[in-house]
Tab-separated table of N, CA and C in Angstrom:
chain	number	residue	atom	x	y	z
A	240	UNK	N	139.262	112.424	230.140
A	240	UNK	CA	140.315	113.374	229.843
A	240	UNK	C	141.564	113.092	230.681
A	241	UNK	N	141.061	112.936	232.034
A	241	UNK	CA	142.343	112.558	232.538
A	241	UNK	C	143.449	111.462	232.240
A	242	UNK	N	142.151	110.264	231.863
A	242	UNK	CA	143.326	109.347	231.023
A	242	UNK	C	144.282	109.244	230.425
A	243	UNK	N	143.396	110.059	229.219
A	243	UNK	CA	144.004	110.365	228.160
A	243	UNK	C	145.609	111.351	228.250
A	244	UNK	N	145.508	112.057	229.059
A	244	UNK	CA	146.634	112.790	229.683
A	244	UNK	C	148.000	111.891	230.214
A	245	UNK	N	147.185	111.078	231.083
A	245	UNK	CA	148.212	110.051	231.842
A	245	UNK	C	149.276	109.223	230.742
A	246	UNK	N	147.978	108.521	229.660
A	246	UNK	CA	148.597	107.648	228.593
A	246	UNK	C	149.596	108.541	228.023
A	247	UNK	N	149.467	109.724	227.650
A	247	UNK	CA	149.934	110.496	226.869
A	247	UNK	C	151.375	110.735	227.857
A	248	UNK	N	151.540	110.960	228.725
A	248	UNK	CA	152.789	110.977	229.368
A	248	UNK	C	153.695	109.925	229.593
A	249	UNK	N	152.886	108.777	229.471
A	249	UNK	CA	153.570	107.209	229.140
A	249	UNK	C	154.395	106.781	228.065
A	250	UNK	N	153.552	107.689	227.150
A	250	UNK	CA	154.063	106.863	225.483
A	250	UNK	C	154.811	107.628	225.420
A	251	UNK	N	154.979	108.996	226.202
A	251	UNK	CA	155.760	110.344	225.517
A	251	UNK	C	157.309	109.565	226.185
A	252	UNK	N	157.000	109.184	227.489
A	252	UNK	CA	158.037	108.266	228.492
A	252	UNK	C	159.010	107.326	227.822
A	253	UNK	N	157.903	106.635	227.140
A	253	UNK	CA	158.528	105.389	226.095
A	253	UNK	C	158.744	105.744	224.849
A	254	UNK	N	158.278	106.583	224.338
A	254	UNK	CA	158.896	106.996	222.994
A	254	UNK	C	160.952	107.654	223.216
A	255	UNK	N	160.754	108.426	224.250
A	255	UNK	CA	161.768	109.156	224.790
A	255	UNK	C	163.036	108.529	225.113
A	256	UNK	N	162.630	107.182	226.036
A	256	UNK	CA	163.610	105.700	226.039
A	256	UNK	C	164.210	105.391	225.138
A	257	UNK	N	163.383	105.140	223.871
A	257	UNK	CA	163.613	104.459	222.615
A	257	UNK	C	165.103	105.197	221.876
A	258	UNK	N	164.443	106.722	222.019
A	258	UNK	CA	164.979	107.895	221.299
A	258	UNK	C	166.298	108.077	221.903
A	259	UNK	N	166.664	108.010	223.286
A	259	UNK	CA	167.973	108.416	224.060
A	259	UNK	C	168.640	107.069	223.890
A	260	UNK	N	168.139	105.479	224.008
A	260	UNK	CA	168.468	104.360	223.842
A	260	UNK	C	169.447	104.415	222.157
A	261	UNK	N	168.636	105.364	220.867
A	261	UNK	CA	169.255	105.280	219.751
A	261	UNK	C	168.646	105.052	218.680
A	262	UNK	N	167.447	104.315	218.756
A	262	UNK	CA	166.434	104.375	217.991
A	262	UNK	C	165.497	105.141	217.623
A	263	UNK	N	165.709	104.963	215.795
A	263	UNK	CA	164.620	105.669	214.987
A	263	UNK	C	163.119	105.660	215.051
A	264	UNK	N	162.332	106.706	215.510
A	264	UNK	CA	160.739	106.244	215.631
A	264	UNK	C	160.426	106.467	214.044
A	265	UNK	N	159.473	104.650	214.066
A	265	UNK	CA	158.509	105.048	212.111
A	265	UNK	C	157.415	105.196	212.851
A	266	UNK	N	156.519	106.385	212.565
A	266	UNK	CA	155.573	106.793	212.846
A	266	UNK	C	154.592	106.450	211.671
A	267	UNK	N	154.700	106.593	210.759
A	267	UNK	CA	153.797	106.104	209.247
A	267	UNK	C	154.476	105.401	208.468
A	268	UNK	N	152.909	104.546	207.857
A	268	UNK	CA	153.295	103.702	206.753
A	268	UNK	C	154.272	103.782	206.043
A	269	UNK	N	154.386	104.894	205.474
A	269	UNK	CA	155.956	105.739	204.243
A	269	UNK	C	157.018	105.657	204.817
A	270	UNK	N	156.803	105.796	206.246
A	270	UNK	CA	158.386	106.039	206.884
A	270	UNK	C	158.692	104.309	207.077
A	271	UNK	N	158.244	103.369	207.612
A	271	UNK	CA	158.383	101.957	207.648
A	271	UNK	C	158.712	101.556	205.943
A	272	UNK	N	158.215	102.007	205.292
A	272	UNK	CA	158.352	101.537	203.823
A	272	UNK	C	159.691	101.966	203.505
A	273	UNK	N	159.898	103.050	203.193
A	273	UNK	CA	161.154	103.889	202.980
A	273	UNK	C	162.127	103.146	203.836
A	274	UNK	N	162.160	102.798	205.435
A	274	UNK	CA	163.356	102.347	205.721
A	274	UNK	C	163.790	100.608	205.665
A	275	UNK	N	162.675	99.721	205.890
A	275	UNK	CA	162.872	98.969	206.593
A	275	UNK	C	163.156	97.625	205.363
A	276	UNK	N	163.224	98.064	203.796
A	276	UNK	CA	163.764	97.068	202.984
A	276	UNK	C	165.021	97.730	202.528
A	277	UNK	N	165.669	98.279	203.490
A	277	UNK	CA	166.661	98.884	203.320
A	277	UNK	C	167.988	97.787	203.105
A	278	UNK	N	168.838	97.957	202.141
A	278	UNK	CA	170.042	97.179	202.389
A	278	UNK	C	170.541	97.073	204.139
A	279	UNK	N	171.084	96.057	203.986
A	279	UNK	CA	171.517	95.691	205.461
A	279	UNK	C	170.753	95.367	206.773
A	280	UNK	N	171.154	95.147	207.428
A	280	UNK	CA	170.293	94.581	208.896
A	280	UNK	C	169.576	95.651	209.820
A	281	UNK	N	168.649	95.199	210.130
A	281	UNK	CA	167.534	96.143	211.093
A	281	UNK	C	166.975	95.089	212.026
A	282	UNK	N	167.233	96.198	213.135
A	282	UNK	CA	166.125	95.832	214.369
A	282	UNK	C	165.230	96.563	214.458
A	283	UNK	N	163.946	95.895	214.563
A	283	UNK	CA	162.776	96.982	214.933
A	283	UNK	C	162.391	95.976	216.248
A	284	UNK	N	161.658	97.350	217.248
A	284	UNK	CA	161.729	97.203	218.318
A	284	UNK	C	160.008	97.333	218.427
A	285	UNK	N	159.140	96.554	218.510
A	285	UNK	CA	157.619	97.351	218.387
A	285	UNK	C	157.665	97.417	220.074
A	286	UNK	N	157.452	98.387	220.004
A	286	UNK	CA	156.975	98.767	221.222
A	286	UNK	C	155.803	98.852	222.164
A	287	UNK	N	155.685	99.090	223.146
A	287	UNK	CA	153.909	99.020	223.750
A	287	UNK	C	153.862	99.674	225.219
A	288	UNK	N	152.681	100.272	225.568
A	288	UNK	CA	152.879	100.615	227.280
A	288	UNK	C	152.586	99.250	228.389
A	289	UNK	N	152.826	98.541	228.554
A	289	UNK	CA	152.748	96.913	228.916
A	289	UNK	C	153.993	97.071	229.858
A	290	UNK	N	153.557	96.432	230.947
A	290	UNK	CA	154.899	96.498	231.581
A	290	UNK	C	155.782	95.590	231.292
A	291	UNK	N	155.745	94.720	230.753
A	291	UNK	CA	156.686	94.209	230.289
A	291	UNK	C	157.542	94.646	229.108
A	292	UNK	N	157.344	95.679	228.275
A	292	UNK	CA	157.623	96.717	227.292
A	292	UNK	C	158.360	97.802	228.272
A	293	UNK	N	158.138	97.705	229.597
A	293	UNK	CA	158.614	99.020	230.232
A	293	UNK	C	159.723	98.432	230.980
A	294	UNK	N	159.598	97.447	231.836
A	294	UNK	CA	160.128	96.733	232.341
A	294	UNK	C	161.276	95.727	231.826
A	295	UNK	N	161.293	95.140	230.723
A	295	UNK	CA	162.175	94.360	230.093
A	295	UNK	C	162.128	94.271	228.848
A	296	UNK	N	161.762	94.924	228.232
A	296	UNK	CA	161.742	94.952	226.252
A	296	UNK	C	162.709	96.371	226.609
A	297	UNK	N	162.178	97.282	226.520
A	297	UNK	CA	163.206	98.471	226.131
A	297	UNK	C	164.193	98.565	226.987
A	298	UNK	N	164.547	98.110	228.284
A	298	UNK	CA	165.885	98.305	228.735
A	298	UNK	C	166.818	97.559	228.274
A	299	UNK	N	166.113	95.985	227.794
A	299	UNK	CA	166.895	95.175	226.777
A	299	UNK	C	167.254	95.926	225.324
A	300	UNK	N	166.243	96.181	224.662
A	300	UNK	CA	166.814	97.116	223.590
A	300	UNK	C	167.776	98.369	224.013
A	301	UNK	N	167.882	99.361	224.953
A	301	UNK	CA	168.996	99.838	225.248
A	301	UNK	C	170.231	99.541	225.368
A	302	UNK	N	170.278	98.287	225.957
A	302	UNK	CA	171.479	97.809	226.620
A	302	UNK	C	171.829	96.694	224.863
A	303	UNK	N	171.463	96.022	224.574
A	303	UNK	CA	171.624	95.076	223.803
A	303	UNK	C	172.348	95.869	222.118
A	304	UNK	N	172.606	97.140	221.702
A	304	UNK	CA	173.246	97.238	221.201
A	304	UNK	C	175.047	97.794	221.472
A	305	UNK	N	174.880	97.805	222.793
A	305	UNK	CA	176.385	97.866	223.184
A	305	UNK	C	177.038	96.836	222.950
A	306	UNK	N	177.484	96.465	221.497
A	306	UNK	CA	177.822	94.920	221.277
A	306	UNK	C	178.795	95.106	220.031
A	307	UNK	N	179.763	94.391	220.206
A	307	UNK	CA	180.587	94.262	218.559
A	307	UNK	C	180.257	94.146	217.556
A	308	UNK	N	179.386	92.663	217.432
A	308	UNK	CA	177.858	93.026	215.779
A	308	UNK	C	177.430	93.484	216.250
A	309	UNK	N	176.518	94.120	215.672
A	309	UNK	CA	174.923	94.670	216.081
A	309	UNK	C	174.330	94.952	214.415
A	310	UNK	N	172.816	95.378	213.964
A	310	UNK	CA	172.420	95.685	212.628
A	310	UNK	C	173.116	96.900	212.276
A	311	UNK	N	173.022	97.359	211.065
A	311	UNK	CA	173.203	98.550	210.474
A	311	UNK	C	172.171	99.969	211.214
A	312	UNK	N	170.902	99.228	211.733
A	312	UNK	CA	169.811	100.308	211.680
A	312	UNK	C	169.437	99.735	212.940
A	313	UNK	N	168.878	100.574	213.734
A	313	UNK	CA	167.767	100.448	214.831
A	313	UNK	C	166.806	101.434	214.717
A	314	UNK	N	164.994	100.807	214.473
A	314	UNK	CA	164.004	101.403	214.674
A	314	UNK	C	162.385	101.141	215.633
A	315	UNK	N	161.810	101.821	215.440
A	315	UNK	CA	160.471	101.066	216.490
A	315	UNK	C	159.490	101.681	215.818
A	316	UNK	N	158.852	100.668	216.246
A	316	UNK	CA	157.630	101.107	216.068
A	316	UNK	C	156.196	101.483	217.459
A	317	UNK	N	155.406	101.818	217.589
A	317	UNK	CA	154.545	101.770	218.809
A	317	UNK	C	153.220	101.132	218.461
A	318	UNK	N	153.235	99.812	218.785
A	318	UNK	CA	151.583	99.133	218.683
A	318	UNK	C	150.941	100.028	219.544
A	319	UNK	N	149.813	100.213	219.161
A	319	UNK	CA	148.707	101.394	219.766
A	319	UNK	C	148.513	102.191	219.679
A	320	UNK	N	149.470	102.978	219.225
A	320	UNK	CA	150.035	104.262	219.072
A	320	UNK	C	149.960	104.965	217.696
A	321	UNK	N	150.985	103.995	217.016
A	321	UNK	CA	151.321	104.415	215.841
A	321	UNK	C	150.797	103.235	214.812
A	322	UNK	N	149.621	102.953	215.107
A	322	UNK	CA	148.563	101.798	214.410
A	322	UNK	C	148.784	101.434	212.799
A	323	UNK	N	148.925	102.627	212.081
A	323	UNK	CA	149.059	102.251	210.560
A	323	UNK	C	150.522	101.562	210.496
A	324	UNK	N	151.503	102.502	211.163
A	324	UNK	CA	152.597	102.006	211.348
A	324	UNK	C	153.402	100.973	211.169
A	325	UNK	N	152.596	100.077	212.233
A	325	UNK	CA	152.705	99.076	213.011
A	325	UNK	C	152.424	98.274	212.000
A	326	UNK	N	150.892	98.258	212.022
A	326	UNK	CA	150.793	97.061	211.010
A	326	UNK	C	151.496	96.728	209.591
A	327	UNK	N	151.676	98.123	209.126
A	327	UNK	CA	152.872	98.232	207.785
A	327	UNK	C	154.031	97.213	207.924
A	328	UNK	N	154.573	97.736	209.575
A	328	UNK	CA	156.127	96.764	209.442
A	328	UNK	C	155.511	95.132	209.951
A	329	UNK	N	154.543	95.140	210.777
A	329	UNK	CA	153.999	92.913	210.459
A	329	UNK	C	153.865	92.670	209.615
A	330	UNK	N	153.306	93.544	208.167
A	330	UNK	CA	153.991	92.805	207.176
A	330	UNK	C	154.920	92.196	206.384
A	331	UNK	N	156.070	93.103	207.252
A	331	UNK	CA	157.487	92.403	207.017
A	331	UNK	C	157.549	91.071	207.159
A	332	UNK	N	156.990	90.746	208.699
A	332	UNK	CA	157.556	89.621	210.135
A	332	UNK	C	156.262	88.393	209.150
A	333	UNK	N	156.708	88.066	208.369
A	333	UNK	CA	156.266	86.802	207.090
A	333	UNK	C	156.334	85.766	208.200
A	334	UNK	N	155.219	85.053	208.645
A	334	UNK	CA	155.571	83.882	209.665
A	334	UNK	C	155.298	83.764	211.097
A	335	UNK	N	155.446	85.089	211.635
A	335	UNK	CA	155.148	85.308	212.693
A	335	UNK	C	153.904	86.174	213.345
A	336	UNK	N	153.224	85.455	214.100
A	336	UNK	CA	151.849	86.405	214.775
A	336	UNK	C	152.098	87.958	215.539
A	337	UNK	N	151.319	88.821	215.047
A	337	UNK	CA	151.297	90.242	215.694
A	337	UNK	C	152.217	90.133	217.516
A	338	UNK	N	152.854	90.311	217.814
A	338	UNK	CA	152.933	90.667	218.884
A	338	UNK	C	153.910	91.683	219.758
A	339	UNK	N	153.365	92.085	220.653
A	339	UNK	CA	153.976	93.790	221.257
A	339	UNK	C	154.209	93.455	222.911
A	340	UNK	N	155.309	94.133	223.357
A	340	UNK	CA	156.537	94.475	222.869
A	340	UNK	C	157.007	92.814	222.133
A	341	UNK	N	158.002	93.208	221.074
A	341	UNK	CA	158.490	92.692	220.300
A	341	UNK	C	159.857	92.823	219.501
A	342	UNK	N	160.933	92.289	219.097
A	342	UNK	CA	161.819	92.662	218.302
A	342	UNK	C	161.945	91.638	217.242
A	343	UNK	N	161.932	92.187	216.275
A	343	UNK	CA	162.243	91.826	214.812
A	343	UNK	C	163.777	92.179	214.024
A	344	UNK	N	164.771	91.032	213.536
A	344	UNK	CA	165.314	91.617	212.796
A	344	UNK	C	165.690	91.133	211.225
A	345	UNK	N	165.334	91.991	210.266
A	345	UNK	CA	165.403	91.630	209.263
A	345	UNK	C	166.877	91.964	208.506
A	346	UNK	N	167.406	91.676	207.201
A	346	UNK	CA	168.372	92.158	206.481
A	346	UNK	C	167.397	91.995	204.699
A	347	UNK	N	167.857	92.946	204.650
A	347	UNK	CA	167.531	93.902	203.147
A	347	UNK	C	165.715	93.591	203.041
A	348	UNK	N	165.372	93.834	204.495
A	348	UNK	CA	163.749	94.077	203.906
A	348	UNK	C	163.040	92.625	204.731
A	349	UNK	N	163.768	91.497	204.588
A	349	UNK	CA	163.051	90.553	204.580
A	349	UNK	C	164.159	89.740	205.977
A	350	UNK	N	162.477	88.928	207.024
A	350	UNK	CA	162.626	88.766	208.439
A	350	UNK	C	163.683	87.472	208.565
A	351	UNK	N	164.432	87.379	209.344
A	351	UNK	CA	165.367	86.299	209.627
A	351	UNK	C	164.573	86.104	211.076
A	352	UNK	N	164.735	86.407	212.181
A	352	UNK	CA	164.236	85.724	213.402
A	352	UNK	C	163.609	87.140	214.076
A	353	UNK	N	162.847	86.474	214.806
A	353	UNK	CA	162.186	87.439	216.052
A	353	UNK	C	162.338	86.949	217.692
A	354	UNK	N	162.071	87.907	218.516
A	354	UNK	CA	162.341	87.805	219.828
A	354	UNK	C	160.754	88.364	220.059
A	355	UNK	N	159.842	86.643	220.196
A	355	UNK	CA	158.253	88.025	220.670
A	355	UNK	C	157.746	87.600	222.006
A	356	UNK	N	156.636	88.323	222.126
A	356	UNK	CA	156.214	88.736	223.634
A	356	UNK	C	156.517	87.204	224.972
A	357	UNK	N	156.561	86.135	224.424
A	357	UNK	CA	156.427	85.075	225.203
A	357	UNK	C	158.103	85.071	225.749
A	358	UNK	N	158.363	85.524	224.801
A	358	UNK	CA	160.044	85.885	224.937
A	358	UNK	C	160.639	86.577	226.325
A	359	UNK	N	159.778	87.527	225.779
A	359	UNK	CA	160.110	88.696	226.769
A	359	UNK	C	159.253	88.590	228.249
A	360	UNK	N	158.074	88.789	228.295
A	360	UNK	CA	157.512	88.594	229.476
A	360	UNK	C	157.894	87.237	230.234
A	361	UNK	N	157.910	87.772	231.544
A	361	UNK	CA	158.504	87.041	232.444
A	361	UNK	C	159.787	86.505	232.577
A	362	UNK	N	160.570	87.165	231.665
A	362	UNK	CA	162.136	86.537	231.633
A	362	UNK	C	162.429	88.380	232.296
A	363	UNK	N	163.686	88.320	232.390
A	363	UNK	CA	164.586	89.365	233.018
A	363	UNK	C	165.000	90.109	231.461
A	364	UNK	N	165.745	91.176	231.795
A	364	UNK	CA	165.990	92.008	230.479
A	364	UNK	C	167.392	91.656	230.294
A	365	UNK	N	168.346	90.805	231.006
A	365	UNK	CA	169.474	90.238	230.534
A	365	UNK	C	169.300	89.240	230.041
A	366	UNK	N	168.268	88.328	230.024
A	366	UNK	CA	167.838	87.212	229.286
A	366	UNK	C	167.563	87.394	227.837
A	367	UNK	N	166.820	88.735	227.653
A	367	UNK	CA	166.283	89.363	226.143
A	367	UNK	C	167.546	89.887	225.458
A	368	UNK	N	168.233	90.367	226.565
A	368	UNK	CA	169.938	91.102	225.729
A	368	UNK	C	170.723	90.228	225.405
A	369	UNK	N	170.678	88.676	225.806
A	369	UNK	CA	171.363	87.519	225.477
A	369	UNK	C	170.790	86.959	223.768
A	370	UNK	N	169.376	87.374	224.303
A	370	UNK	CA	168.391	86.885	222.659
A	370	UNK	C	169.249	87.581	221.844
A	371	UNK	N	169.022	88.735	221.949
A	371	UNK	CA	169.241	89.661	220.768
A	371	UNK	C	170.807	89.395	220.377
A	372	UNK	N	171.770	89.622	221.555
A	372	UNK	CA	173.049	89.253	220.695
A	372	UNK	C	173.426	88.026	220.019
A	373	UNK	N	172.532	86.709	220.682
A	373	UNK	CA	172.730	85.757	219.818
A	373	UNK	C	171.817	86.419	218.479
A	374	UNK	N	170.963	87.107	218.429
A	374	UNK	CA	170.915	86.720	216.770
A	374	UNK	C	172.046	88.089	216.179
A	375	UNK	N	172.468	89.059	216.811
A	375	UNK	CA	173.560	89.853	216.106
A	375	UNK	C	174.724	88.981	215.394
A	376	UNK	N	175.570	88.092	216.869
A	376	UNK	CA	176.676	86.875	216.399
A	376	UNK	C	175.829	86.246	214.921
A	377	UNK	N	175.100	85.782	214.931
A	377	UNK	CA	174.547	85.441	214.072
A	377	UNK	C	174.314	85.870	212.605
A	378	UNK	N	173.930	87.243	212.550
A	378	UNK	CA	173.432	87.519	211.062
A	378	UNK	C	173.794	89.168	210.961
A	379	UNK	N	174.693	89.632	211.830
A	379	UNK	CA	175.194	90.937	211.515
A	379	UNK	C	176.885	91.071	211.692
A	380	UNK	N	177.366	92.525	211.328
A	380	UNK	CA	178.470	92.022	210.902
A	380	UNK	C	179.381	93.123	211.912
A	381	UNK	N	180.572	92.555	212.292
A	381	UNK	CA	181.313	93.694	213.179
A	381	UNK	C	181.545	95.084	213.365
A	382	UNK	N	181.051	95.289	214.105
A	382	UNK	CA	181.175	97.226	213.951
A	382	UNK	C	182.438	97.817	214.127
């Protein structure tokens, strides 16, 4: 029980990040479906309690849309958490192996590049905010 308490104040921690950072939580299958072949560009952010998810995935996703491009949409998802979820939007990421924390960004539904865990762990979170705006310069359009 106590665990379960602790975890529960973690994810509530990291869900909360996500949420003040700007990002949409998909909690279910329907909600990933409904948004994520949406016209225009999306980042999804899968998320995880990993310290490297705590440590340098989401402060990079915070910081990394303060940028001239950036997508139309920012959302997340939570591996572990939000399980049906999750796996709904890897079916997007055509090509690439499951992995958490993670960022994906697609345009109108379908994946152009990812930023995954090998990415992120052990690099710094200005290293991941460099990823991400190179793929904004890249495949999104001036705000």
């Amino acid at each position: 029980m106590e665990f379960n308490l602790y975890m529960g104040d973690i994810v509530e921690s990291a869900r909360n990040e996500m949420t003040k950072a700007g990002y949409e939580h998909l909690r279910t299958p329907e909600e990933v479906n409904e948004v994520l072949p949406k016209s225009g560009t999306t980042l999804v952010m899968i998320n995880s309690t990993c310290g490297c998810a705590g440590g340098v995935a989401r402060p990079a996703a915070a910081s990394a849309i303060h940028y001239d491009k950036r997508p139309d949409q920012f959302v997340t998802v939570f591996a572990g958490q939000d399980r049906e979820a999750t796996e709904v939007a890897r079916q997007y990421f055509k090509g690439y192996q499951p992995s958490s924390p993670s960022f994906a960004l697609l345009k109108d539904g379908e994946i152009l590049k990812m930023v995954e865990r090998h990415e992120i762990e052990g690099h710094s979170p200005v290293d991941v905010v460099n990823k991400l705006q190179g793929m904004f310069d890249e495949y999104c359009e001036e705000v």
